[in-house]
PDB file of C-alpha atoms in Angstrom:
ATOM      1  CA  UNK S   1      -9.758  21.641 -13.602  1.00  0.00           C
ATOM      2  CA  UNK S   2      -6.041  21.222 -12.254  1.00  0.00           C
ATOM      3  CA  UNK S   3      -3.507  20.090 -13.481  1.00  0.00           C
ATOM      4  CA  UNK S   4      -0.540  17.978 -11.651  1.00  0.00           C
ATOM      5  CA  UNK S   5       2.437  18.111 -13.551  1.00  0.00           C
ATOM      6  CA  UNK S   6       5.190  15.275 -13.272  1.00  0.00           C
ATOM      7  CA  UNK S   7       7.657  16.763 -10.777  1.00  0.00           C
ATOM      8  CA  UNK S   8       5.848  19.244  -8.663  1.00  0.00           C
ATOM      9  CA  UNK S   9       5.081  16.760  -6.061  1.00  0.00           C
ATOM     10  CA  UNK S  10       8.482  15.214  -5.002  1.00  0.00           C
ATOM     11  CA  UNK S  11       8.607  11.428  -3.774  1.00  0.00           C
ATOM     12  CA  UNK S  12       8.895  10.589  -0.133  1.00  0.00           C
ATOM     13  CA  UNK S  13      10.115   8.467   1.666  1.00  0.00           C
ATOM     14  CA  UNK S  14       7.178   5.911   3.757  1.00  0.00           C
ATOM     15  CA  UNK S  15       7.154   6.761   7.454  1.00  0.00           C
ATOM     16  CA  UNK S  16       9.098   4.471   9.278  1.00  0.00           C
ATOM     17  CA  UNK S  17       6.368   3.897  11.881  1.00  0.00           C
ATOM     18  CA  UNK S  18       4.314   2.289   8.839  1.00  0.00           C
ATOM     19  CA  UNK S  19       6.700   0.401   6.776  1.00  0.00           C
ATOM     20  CA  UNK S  20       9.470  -2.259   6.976  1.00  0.00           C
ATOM     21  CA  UNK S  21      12.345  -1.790   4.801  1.00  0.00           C
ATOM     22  CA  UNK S  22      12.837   1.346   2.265  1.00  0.00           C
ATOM     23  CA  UNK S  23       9.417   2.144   0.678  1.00  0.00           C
ATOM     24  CA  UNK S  24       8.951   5.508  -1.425  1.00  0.00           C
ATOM     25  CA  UNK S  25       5.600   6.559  -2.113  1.00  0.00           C
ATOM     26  CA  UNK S  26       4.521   9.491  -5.429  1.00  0.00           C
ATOM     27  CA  UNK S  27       1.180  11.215  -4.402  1.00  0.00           C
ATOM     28  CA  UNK S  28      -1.228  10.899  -7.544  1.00  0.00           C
ATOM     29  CA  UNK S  29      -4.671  12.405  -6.091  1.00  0.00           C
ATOM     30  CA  UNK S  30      -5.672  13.356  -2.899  1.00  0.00           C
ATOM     31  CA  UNK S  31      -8.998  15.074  -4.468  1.00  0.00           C
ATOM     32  CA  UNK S  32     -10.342  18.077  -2.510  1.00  0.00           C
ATOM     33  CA  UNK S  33     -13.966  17.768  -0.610  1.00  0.00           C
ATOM     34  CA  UNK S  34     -16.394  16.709  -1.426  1.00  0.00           C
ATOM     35  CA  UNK S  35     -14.207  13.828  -3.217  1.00  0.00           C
ATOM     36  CA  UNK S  36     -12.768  11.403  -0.553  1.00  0.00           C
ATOM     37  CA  UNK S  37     -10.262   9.651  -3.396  1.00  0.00           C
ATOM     38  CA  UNK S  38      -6.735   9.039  -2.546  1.00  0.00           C
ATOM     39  CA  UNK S  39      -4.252   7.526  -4.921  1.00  0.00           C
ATOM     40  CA  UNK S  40      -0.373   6.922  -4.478  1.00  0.00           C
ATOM     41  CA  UNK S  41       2.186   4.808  -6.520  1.00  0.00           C
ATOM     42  CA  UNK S  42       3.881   2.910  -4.356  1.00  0.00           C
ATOM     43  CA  UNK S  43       7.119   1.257  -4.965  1.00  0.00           C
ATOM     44  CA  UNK S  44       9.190  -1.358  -2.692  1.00  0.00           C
ATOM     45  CA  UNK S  45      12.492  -2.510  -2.429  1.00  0.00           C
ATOM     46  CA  UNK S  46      13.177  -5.955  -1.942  1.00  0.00           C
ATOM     47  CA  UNK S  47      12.146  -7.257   1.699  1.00  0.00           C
ATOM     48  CA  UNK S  48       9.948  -3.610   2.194  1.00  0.00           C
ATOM     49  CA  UNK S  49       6.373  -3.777   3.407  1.00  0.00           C
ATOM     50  CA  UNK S  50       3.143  -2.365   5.379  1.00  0.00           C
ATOM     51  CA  UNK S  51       2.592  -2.888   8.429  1.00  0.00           C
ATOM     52  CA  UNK S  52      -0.759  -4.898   9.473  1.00  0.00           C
ATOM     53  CA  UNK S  53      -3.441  -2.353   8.811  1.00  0.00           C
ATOM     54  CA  UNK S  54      -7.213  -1.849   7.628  1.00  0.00           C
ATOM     55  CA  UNK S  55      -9.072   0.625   5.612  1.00  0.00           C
ATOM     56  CA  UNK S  56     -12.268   1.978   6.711  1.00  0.00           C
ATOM     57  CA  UNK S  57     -13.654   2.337   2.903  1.00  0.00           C
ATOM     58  CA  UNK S  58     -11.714  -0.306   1.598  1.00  0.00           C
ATOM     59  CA  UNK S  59      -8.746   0.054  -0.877  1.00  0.00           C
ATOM     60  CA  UNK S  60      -7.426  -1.045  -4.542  1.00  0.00           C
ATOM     61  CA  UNK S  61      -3.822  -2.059  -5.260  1.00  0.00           C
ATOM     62  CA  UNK S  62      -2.932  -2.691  -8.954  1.00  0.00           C
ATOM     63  CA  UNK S  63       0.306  -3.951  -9.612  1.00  0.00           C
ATOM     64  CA  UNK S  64       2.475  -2.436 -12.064  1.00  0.00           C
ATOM     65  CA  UNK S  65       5.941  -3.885 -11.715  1.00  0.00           C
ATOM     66  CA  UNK S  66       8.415  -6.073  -9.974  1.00  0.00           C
ATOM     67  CA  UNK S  67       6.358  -9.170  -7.800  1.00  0.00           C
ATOM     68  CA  UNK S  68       5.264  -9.022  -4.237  1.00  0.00           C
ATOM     69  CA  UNK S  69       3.259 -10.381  -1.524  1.00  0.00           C
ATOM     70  CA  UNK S  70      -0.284  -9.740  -0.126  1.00  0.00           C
ATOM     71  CA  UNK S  71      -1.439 -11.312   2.973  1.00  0.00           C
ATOM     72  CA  UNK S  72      -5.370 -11.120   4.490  1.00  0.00           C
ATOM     73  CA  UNK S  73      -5.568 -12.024   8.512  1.00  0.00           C
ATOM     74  CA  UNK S  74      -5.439 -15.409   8.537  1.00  0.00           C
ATOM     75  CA  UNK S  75      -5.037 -16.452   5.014  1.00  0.00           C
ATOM     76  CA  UNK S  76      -2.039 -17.773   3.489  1.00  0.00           C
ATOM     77  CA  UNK S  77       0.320 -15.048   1.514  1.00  0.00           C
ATOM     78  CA  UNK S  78      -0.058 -14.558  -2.105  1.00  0.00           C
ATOM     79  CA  UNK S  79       1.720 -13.277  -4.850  1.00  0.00           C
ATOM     80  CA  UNK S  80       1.052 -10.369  -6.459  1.00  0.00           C
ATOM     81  CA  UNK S  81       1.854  -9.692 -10.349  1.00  0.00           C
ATOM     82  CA  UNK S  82       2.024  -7.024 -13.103  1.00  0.00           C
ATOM     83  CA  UNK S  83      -1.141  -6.239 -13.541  1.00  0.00           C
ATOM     84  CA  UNK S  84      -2.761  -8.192 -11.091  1.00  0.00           C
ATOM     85  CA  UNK S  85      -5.749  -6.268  -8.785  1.00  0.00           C
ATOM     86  CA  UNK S  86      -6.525  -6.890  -5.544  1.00  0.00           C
ATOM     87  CA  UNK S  87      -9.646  -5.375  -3.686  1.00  0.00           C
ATOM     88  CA  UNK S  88      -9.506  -5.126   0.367  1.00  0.00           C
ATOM     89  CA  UNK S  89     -12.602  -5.100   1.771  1.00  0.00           C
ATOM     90  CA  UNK S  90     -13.164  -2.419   4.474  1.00  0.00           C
ATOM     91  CA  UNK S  91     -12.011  -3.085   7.624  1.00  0.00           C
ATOM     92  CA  UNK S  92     -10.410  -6.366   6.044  1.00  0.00           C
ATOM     93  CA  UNK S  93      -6.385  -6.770   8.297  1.00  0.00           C
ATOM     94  CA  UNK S  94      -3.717  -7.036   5.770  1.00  0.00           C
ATOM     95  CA  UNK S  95      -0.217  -6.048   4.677  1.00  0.00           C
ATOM     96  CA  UNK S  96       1.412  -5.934   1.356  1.00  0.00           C
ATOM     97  CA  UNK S  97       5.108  -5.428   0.093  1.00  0.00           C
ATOM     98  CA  UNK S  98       7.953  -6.246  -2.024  1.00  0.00           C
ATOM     99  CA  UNK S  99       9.378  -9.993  -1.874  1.00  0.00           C
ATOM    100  CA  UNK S 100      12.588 -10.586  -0.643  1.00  0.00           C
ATOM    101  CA  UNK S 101      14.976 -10.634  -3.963  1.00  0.00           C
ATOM    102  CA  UNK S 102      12.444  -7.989  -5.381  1.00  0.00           C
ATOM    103  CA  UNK S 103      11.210  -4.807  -6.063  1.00  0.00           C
ATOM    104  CA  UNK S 104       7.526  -3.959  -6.632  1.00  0.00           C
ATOM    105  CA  UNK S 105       5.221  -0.666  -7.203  1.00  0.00           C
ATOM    106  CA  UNK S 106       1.529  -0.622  -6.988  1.00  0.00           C
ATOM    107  CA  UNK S 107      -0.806   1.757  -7.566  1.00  0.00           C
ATOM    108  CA  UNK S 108      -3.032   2.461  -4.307  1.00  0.00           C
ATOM    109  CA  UNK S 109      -6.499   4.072  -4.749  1.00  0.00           C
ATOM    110  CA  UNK S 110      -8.584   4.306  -1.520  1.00  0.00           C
ATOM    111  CA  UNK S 111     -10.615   6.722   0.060  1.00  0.00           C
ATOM    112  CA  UNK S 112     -10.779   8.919   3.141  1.00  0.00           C
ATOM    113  CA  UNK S 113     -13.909   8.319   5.559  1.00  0.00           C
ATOM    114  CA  UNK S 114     -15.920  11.163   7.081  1.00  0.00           C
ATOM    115  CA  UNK S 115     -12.520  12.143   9.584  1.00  0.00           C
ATOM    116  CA  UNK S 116     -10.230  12.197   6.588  1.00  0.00           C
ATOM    117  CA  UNK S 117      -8.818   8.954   7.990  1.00  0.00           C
ATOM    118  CA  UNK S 118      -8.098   6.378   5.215  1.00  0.00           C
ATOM    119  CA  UNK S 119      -5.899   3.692   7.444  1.00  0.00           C
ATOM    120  CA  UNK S 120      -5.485   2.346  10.461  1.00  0.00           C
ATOM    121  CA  UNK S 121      -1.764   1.224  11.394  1.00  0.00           C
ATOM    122  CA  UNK S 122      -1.220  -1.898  13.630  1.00  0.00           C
ATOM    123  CA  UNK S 123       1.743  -3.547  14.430  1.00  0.00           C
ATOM    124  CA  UNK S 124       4.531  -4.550  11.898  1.00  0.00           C
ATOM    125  CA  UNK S 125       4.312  -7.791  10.413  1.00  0.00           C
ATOM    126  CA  UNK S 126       6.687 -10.204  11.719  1.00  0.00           C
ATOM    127  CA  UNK S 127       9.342 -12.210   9.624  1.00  0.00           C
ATOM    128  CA  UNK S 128       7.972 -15.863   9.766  1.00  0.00           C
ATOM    129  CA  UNK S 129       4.217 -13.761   8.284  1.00  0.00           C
ATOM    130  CA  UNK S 130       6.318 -12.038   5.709  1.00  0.00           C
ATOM    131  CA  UNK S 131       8.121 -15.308   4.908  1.00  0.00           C
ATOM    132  CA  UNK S 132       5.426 -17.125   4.950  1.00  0.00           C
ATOM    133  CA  UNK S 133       6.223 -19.398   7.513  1.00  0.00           C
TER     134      UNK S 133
END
């Protein structure tokens, strides 16, 4: 057993190369082999999100505050809601993020393939897609 306590892991900042806007991202689990789970709360400012990107196993988001958008390649966006849960399908192109007059955090849990690799970044997503337009 181990034990995580509340602290010992600061917050950071989302990589810039990943991310629109300010994003800051808590590490929850990223469980030693042979467990491939990864889990991060994830919380946006207003106007932040992902770049396009996939997941080769997939990956969970449960909202917990705030509102946002989620957007599938091709689909029209959708909001996102305390408490909503939305499963990506591997390999399924998408981005996800804060709207723009509000903050949101989500809990991520996904999981790392056989190269430790659990996304694939693309390019970011472009104002009329984030606006919907």
């Amino acid at each position: 057993m181990k034990i995580m306590r509340s602290g010992e892991r600061p917050s950071r900042r989302a990589p810039e190369a990943y991310f629109t806007g300010t994003v800051w991202q808590n590490p929850i689990a990223n469980a030693e082999s042979p467990s491939r789970a990864v889990s991060i709360l994830v919380s946006f400012e207003p106007g932040a999100r992902t770049n396009w990107h996939t997941h080769p196993l997939g990956q969970t988001l449960h909202v917990l505050s705030g509102v946002g958008w989620y957007q599938s390649e091709g689909e029209a966006r959708i909001d996102i809601r305390p408490g909503d849960t939305v499963w990506i399908s591997p390999g399924e192109k998408h981005w996800h993020g804060a709207t723009s007059d509000n903050t949101m955090t989500h809990l991520v849990i996904q999981e790392n393939d056989d190269s430790g690799t659990h996304a694939t970044w693309m390019e970011p997503v472009s104002d009329a897609d984030y606006l919907g337009q």
